[in-house]
Short mmCIF file of C-alpha atoms in Angstrom, two decimals:
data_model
loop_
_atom_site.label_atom_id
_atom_site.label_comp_id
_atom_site.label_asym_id
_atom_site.label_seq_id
_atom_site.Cartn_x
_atom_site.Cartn_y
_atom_site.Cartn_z
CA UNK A 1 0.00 0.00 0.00
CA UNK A 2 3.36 2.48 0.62
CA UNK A 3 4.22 2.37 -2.81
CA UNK A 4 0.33 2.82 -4.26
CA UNK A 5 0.34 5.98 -2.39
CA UNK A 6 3.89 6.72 -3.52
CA UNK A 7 2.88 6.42 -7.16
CA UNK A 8 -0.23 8.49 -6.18
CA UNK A 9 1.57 10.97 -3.96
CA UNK A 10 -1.58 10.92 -1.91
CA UNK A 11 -0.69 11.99 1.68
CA UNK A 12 -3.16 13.33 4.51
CA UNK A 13 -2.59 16.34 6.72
CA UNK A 14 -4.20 18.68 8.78
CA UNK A 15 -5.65 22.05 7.46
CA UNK A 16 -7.55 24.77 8.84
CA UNK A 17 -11.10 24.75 9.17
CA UNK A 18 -11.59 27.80 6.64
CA UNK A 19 -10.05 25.42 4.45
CA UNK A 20 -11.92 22.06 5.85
CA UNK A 21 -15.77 24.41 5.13
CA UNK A 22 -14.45 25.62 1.81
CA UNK A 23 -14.03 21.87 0.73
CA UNK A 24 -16.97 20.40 2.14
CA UNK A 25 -19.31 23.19 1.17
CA UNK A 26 -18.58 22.05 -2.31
CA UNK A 27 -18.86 18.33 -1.94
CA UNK A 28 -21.82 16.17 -2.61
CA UNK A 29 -21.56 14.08 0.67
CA UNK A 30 -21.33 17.55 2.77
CA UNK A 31 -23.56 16.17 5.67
CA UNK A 32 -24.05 17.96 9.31
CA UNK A 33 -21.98 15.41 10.98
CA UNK A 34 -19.11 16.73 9.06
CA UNK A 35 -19.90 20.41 9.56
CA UNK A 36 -17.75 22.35 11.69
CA UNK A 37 -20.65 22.70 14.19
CA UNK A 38 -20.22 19.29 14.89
CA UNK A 39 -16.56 19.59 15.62
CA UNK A 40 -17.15 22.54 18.01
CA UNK A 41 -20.06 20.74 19.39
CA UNK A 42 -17.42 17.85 20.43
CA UNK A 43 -14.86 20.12 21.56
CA UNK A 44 -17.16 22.19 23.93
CA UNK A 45 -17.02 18.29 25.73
CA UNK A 46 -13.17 18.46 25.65
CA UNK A 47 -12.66 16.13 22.65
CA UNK A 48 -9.55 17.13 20.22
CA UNK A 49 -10.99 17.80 17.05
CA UNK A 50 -8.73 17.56 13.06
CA UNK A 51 -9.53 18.50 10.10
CA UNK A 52 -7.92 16.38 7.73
CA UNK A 53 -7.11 16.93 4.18
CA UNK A 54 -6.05 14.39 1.76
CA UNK A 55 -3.89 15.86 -1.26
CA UNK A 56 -2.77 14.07 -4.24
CA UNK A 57 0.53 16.26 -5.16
CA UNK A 58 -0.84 19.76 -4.21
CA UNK A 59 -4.17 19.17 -4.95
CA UNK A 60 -7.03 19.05 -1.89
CA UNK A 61 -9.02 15.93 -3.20
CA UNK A 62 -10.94 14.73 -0.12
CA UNK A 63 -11.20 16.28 3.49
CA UNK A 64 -12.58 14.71 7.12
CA UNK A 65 -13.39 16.17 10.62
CA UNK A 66 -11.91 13.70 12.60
CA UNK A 67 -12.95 13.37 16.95
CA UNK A 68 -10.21 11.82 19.22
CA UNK A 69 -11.38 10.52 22.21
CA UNK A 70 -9.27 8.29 24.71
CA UNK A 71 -9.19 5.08 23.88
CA UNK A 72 -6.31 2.05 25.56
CA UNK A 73 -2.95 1.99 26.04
CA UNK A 74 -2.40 5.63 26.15
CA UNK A 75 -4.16 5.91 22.55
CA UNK A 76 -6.88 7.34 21.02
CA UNK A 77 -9.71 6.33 18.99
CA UNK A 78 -10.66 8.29 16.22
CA UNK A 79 -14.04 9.31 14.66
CA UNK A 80 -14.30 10.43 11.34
CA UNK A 81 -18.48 10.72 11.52
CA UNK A 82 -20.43 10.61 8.28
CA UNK A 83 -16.85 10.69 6.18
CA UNK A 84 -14.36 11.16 5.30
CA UNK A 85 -15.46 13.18 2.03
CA UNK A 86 -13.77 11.96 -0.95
CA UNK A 87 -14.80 11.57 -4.20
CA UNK A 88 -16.72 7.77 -4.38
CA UNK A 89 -16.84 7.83 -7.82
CA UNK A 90 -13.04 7.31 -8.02
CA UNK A 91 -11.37 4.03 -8.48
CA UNK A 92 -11.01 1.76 -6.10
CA UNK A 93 -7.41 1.91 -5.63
CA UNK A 94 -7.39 5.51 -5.43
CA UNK A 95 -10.20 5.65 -2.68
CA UNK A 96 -7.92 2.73 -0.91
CA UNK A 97 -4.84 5.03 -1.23
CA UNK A 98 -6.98 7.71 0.43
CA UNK A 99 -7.97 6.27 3.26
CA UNK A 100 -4.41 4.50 3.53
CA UNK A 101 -3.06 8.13 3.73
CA UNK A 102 -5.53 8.68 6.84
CA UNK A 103 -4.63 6.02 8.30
CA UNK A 104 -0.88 6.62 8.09
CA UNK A 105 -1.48 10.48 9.20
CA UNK A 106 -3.39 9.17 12.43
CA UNK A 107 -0.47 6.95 13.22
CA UNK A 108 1.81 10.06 13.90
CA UNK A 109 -1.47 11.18 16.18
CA UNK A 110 -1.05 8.10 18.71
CA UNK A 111 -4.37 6.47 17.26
CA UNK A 112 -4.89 3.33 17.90
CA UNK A 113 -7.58 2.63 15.40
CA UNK A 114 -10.09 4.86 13.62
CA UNK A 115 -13.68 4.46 12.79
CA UNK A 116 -15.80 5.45 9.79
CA UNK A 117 -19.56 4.92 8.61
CA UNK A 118 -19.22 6.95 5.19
CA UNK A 119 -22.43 8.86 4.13
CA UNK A 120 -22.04 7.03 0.96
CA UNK A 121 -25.42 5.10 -0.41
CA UNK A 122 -24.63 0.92 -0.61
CA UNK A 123 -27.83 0.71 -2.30
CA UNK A 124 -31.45 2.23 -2.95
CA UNK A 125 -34.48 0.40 -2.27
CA UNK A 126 -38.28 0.60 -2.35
CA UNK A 127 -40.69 0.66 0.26
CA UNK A 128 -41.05 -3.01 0.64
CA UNK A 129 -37.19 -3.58 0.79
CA UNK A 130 -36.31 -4.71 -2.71
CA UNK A 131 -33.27 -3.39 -4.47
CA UNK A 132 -33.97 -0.72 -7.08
CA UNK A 133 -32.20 -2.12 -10.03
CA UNK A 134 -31.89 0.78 -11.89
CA UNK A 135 -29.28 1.81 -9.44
CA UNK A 136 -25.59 0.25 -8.87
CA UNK A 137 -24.77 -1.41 -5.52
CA UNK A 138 -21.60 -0.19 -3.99
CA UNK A 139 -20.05 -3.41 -3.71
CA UNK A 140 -16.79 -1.87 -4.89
CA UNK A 141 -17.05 0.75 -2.51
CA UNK A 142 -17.47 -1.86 0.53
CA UNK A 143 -14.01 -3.54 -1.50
CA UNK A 144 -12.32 -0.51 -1.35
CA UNK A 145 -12.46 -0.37 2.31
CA UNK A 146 -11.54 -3.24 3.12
CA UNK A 147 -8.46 -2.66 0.27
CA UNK A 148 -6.89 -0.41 2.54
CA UNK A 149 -7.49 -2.45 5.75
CA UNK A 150 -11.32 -1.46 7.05
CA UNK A 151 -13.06 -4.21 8.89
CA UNK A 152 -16.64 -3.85 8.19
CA UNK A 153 -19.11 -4.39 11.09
CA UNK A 154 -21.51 -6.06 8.36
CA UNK A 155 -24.83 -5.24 6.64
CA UNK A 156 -26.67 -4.71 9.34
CA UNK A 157 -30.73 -4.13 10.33
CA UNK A 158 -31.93 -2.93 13.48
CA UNK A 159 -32.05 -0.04 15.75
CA UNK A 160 -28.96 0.52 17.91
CA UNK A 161 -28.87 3.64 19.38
CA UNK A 162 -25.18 3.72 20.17
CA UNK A 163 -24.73 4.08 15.97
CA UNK A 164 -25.85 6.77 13.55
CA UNK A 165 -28.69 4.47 11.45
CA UNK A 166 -27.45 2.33 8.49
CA UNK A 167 -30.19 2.92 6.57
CA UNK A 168 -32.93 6.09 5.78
CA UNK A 169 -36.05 6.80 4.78
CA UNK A 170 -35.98 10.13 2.19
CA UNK A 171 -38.66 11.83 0.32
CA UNK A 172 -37.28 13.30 -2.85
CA UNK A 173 -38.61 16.57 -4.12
CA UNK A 174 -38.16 17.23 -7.83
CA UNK A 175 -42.00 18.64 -8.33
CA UNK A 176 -43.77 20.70 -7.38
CA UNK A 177 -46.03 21.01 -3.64
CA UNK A 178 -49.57 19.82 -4.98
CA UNK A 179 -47.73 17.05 -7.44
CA UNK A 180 -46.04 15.77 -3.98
CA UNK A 181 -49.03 15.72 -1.96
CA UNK A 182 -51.00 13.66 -3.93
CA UNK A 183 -48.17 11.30 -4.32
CA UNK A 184 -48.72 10.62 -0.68
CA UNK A 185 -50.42 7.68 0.56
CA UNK A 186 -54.12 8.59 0.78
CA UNK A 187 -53.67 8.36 4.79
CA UNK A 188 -51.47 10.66 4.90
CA UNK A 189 -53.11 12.95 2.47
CA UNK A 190 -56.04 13.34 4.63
CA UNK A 191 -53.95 13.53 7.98
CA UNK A 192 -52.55 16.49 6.64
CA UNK A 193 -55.83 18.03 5.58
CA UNK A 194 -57.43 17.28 8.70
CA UNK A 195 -54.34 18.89 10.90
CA UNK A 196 -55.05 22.07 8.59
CA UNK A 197 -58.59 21.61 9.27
CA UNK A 198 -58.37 21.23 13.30
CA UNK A 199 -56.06 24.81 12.61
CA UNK A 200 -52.83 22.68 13.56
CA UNK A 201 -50.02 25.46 13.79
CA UNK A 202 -46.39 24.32 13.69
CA UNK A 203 -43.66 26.72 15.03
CA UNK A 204 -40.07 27.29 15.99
CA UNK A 205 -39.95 27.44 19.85
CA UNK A 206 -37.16 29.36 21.68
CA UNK A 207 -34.52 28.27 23.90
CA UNK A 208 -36.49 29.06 26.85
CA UNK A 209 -39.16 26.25 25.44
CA UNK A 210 -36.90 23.39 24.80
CA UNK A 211 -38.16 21.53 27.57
CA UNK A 212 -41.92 21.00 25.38
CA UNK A 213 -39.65 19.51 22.75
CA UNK A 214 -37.83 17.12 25.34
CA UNK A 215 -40.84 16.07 26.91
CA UNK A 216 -42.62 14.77 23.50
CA UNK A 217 -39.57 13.08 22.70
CA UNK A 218 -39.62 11.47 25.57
CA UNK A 219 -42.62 10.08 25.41
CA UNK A 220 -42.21 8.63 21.72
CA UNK A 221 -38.86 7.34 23.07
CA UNK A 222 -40.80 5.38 25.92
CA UNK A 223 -43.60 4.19 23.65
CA UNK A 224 -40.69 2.76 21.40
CA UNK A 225 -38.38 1.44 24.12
CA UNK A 226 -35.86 3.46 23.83
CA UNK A 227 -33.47 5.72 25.95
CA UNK A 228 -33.80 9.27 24.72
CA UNK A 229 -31.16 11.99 26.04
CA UNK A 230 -30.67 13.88 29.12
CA UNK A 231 -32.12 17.32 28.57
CA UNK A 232 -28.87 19.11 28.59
CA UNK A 233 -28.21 17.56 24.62
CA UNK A 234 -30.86 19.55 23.35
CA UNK A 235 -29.48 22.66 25.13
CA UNK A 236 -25.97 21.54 23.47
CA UNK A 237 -27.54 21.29 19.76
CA UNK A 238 -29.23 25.19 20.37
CA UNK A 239 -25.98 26.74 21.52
CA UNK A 240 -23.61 25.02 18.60
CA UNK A 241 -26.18 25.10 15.67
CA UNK A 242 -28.79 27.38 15.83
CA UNK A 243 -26.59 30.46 15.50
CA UNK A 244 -25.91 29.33 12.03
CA UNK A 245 -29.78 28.19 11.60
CA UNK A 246 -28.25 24.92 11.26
CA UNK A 247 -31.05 23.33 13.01
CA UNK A 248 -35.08 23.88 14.08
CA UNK A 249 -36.91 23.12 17.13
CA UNK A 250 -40.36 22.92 15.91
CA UNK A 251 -43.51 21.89 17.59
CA UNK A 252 -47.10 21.34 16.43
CA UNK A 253 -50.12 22.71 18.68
CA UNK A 254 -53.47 23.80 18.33
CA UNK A 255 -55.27 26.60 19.91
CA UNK A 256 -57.80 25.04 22.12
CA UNK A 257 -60.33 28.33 21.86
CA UNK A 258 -60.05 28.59 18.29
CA UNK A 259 -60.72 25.64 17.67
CA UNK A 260 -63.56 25.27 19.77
CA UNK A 261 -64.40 28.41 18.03
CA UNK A 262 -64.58 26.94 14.60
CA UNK A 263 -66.00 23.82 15.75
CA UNK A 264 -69.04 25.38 17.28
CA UNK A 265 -69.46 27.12 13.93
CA UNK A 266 -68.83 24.30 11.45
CA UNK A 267 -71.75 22.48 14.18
CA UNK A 268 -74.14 25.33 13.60
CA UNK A 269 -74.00 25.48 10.12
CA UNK A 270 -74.79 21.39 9.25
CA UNK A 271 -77.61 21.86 11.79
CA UNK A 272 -79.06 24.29 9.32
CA UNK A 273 -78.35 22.19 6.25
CA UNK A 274 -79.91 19.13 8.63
CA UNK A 275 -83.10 21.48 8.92
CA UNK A 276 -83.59 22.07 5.24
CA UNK A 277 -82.94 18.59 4.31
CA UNK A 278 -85.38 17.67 6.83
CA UNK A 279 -87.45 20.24 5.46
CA UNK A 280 -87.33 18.63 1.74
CA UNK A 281 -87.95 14.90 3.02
CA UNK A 282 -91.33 16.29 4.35
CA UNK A 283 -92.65 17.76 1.53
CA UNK A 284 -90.80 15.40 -1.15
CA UNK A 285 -89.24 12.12 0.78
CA UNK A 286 -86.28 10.09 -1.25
CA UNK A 287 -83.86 8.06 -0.33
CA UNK A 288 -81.53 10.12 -1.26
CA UNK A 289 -82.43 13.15 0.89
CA UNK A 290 -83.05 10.30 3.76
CA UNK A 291 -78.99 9.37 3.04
CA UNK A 292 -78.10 12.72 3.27
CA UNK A 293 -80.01 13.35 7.15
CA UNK A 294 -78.14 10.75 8.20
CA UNK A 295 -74.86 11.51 6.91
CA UNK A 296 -75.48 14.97 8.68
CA UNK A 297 -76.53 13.61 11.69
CA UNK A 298 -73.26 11.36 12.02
CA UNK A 299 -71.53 14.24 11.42
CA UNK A 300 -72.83 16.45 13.87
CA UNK A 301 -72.26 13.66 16.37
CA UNK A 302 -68.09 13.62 15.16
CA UNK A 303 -68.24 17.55 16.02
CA UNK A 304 -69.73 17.10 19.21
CA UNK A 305 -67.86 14.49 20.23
CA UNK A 306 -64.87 16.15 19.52
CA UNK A 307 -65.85 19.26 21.56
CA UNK A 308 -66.81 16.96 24.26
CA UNK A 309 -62.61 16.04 24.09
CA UNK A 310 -61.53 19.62 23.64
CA UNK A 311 -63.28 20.29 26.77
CA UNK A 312 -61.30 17.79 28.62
CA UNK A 313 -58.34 19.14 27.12
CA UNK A 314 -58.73 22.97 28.57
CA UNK A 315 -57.89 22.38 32.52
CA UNK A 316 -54.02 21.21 30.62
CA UNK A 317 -54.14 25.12 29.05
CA UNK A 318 -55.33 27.19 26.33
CA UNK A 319 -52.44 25.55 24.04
CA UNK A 320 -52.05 21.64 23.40
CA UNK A 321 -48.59 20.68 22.31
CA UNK A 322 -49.14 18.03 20.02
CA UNK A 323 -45.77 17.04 18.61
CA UNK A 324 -42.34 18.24 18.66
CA UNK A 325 -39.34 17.45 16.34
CA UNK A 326 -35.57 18.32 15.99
CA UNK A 327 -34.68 19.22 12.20
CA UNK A 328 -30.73 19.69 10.65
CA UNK A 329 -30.71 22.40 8.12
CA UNK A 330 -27.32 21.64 5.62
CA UNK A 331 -25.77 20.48 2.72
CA UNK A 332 -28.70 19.57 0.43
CA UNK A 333 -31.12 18.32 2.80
CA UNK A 334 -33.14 18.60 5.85
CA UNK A 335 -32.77 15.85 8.26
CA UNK A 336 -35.44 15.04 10.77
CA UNK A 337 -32.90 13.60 13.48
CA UNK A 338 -35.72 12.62 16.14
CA UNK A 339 -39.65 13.94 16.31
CA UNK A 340 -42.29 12.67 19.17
CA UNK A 341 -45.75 12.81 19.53
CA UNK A 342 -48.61 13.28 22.39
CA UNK A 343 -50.78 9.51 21.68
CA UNK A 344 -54.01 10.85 23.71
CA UNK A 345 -54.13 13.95 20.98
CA UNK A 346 -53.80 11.90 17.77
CA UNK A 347 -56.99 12.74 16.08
CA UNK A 348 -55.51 16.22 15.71
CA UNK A 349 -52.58 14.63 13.09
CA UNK A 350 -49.94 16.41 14.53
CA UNK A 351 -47.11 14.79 13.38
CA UNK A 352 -48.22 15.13 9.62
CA UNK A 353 -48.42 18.82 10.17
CA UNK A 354 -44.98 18.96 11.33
CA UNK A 355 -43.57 16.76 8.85
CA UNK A 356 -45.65 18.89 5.83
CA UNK A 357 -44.50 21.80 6.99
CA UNK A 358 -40.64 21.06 6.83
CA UNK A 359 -41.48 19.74 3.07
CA UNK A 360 -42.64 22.97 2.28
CA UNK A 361 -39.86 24.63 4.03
CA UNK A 362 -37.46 22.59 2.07
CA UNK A 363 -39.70 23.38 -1.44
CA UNK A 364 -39.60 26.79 -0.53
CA UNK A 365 -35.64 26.84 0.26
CA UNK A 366 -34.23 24.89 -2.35
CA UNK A 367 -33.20 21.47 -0.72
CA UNK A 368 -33.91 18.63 -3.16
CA UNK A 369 -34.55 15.79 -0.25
CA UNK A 370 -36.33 15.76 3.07
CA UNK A 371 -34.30 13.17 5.12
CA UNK A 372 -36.71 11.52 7.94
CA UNK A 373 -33.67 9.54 8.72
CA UNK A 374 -33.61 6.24 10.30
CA UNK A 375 -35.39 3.02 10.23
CA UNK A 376 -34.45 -1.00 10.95
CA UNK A 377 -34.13 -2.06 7.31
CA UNK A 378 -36.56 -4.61 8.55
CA UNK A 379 -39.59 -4.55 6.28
CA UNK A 380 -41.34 -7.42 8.04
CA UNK A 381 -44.29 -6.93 9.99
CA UNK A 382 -42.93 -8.10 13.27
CA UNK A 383 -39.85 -5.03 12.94
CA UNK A 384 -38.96 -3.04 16.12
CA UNK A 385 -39.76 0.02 14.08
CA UNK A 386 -42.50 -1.08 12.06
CA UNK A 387 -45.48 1.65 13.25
CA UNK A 388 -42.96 4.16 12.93
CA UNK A 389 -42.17 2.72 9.24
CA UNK A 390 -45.89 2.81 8.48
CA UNK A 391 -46.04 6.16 9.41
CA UNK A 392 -42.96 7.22 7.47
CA UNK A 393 -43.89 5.17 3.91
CA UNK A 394 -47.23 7.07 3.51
CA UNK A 395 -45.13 10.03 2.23
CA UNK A 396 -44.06 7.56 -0.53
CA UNK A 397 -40.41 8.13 -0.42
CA UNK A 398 -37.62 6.19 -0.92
CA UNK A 399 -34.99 4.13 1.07
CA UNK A 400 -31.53 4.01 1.23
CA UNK A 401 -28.87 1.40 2.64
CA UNK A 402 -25.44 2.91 3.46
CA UNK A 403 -22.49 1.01 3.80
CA UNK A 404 -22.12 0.61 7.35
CA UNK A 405 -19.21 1.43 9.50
CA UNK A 406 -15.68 0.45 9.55
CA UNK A 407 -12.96 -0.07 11.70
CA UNK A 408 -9.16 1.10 10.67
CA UNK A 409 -7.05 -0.75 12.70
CA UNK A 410 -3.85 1.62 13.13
CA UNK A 411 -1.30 0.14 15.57
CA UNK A 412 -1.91 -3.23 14.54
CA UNK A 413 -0.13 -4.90 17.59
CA UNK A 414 -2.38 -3.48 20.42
CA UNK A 415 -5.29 -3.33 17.96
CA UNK A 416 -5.03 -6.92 18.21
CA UNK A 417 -4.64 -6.86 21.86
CA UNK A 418 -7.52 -4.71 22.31
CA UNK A 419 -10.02 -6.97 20.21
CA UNK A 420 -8.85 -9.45 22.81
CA UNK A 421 -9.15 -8.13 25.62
CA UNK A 422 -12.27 -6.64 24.68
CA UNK A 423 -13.63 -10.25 23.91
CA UNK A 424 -12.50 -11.58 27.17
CA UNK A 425 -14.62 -8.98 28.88
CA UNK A 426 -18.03 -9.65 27.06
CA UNK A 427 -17.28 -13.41 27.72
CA UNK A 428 -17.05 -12.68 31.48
CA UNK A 429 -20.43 -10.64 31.56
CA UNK A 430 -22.03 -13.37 30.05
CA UNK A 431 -21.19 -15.44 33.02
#
């Protein structure tokens, strides 16, 4: 591998972070997790953070934040999150000289093995699972890594919290707002109209208001058995992203007056079409007319059933907080990274209006994907994820696999001695 990079002249060093934003700004895979929020976001925790750049002669061809964190044996472990960004269209070779070049550069750093899961697509599927077969799968990607000495943790499915996801769930947007609606499943089509008719407002809240955004995520991570965060990470997101409106705290609510308001209205005014159709069946019965009473009458009983709820509803406040999400604003997309719901105030569809309005915000702002992130892979109907799944496929998007993460081991020796002892440990708990 010395002499590939020799004949390459592809070395990696460390430039500033002018340089590292002027790169990735440019770069197809430029993701959040490679922004230099995210670096200053790990620092503010005392981590050391690089920027890399890989140059072939004099030329920048491919750049990485990379985190250091303690690791064994007076090492480090290093992170290179959502990268490094290099150009995956290359050869093989070349991408294996790349990384080589990293890994050789880390060396000099006391690393004692680095760790990448590349924002690079393995392959595109639809919404049952199937491979898309007008696209390429990245095998040769996957047999670059492992070229330059990356030990793959596998294709994996599942949920494990500890990992950014291996695979996503994005809706494209390359029409226009009323063509993407009605490519929605019809479910979600009308959950969206009836959050805009229940007068379902979704806004940014202020730092002061985090905690309503914590507390629906909490309750979406216990309904899902998970652990969500301590309160404080939300507070850490706000101070190193929003000054750059790199990310949104948006919740959903509804006015529990105004909608009481309308409701009382929209009640009054099918009691008076109710009278005149009762009106016309006395002087000319049909069964038509007879349909149409009871269609009313159903309906009026909806209405006031829901005010009957709304009432309920008022001794919690004038305002009902119906879902709450945490949105990444970069590169070329918008990533949903978590969103939560209240279950007792479903019928208001919530959720839809949050997720509709950050697909118009991206139609209106030029970003060509919404990104509501990560899912199992598991397509069966016994998945750990599959109601959220259900709810994510009705806006008829797309999935994609990535390739997983990687391992570089860089001092070999007490790589190997690591692996070992870390086996021996798990082998003891299981005891």
């Amino acid at each position: 591998m010395d002499q590939l990079e020799t004949k390459k002249s592809v070395h990696a060093q460390p430039i500033t972070e002018a340089v590292f934003i002027e790169f990735a700004s440019s770069h197809p895979l430029n993701n959040i997790w490679q922004s230099p929020m995210m670096g200053h976001m790990q620092e503010s925790k005392g981590k050391k953070v690089l920027y890399l750049g890989v140059f072939e002669g004099s030329e920048l061809i491919g750049a990485s934040s990379v985190v250091l964190e303690p690791a064994h044996f007076g090492k480090y472990h290093a992170r290179t999150m959502r990268g490094p960004l290099l150009n995956y269209e290359d050869t093989g070779e070349s991408i294996a000289a790349q990384l080589n070049a990293i890994t050789k550069f880390l060396k000099k750093e006391k690393v004692l093995y680095w760790t990448t899961d590349p924002y690079c697509v393995y392959s595109r599927r639809d919404l049952d699972g199937r491979i898309n077969p007008a696209f390429e799968v990245r095998t040769d990607l996957v047999e670059a890594f492992r070229m330059s000495g990356g030990i793959h943790s596998g294709f994996s499915t599942g949920i494990d919290n500890r990992h950014e996801p291996r695979w996503m769930y994005i809706v494209p947007l390359k029409s226009s707002k009323e063509e993407i609606l009605h490519s929605f499943e019809r479910k979600c089509q009308r959950s969206i109209l009836r959050a805009k008719e229940n007068d379902v407002t979704v806004r940014e809240v202020n730092q002061s208001e985090l905690h309503l955004v914590d507390e629906l995520l909490n309750q979406a991570a216990k309904k899902h058995n998970f652990q969500w965060r301590e309160a404080s990470y939300n507070e850490n997101l706000w101070e190193a992203f929003h000054p750059s409106g790199a990310v949104k705290f948006l919740i959903a609510e509804v006015n529990l007056d105004q909608f009481t308001s309308k409701m009382e209205a929209l009640i009054a005014e099918n009691r008076q079409k109710l009278s005149k159709v009762e009106e016309q069946i006395q002087q000319v019965p049909s069964k038509k007319m007879e349909n149409r009473r009871q269609t009313l009458n159903e309906i009026i009983m909806s209405q006031n059933k829901r005010l009957e709820e709304v009432s309920k509803y008022k001794t919690q406040g004038k305002t009902l907080p119906l879902a709450a999400g945490i949105f990444f604003i970069y590169g070329n997309e918008v990533i949903c990274l978590m969103s939560g719901y209240d279950d007792q105030y479903a019928g208001f569809c919530g959720p839809y209006a949050l997720h509709w309005e950050m697909i118009q915000y991206c139609l209106n702002h030029g970003f060509n994907r919404y990104n509501l992130y990560g899912i199992s892979g598991d397509f069966s109907s016994s998945a750990i994820d599959h109601g959220v799944y259900d709810f994510k496929r009705g806006f008829n998007g797309e999935v994609l696999e990535l390739m997983g993460e990687f391992q570089f081991p860089v001092d070999r020796k007490l790589y190997k001695a690591f692996k070992y002892l870390k086996a021996v440990k798990t082998k003891l708990k299981s005891f």
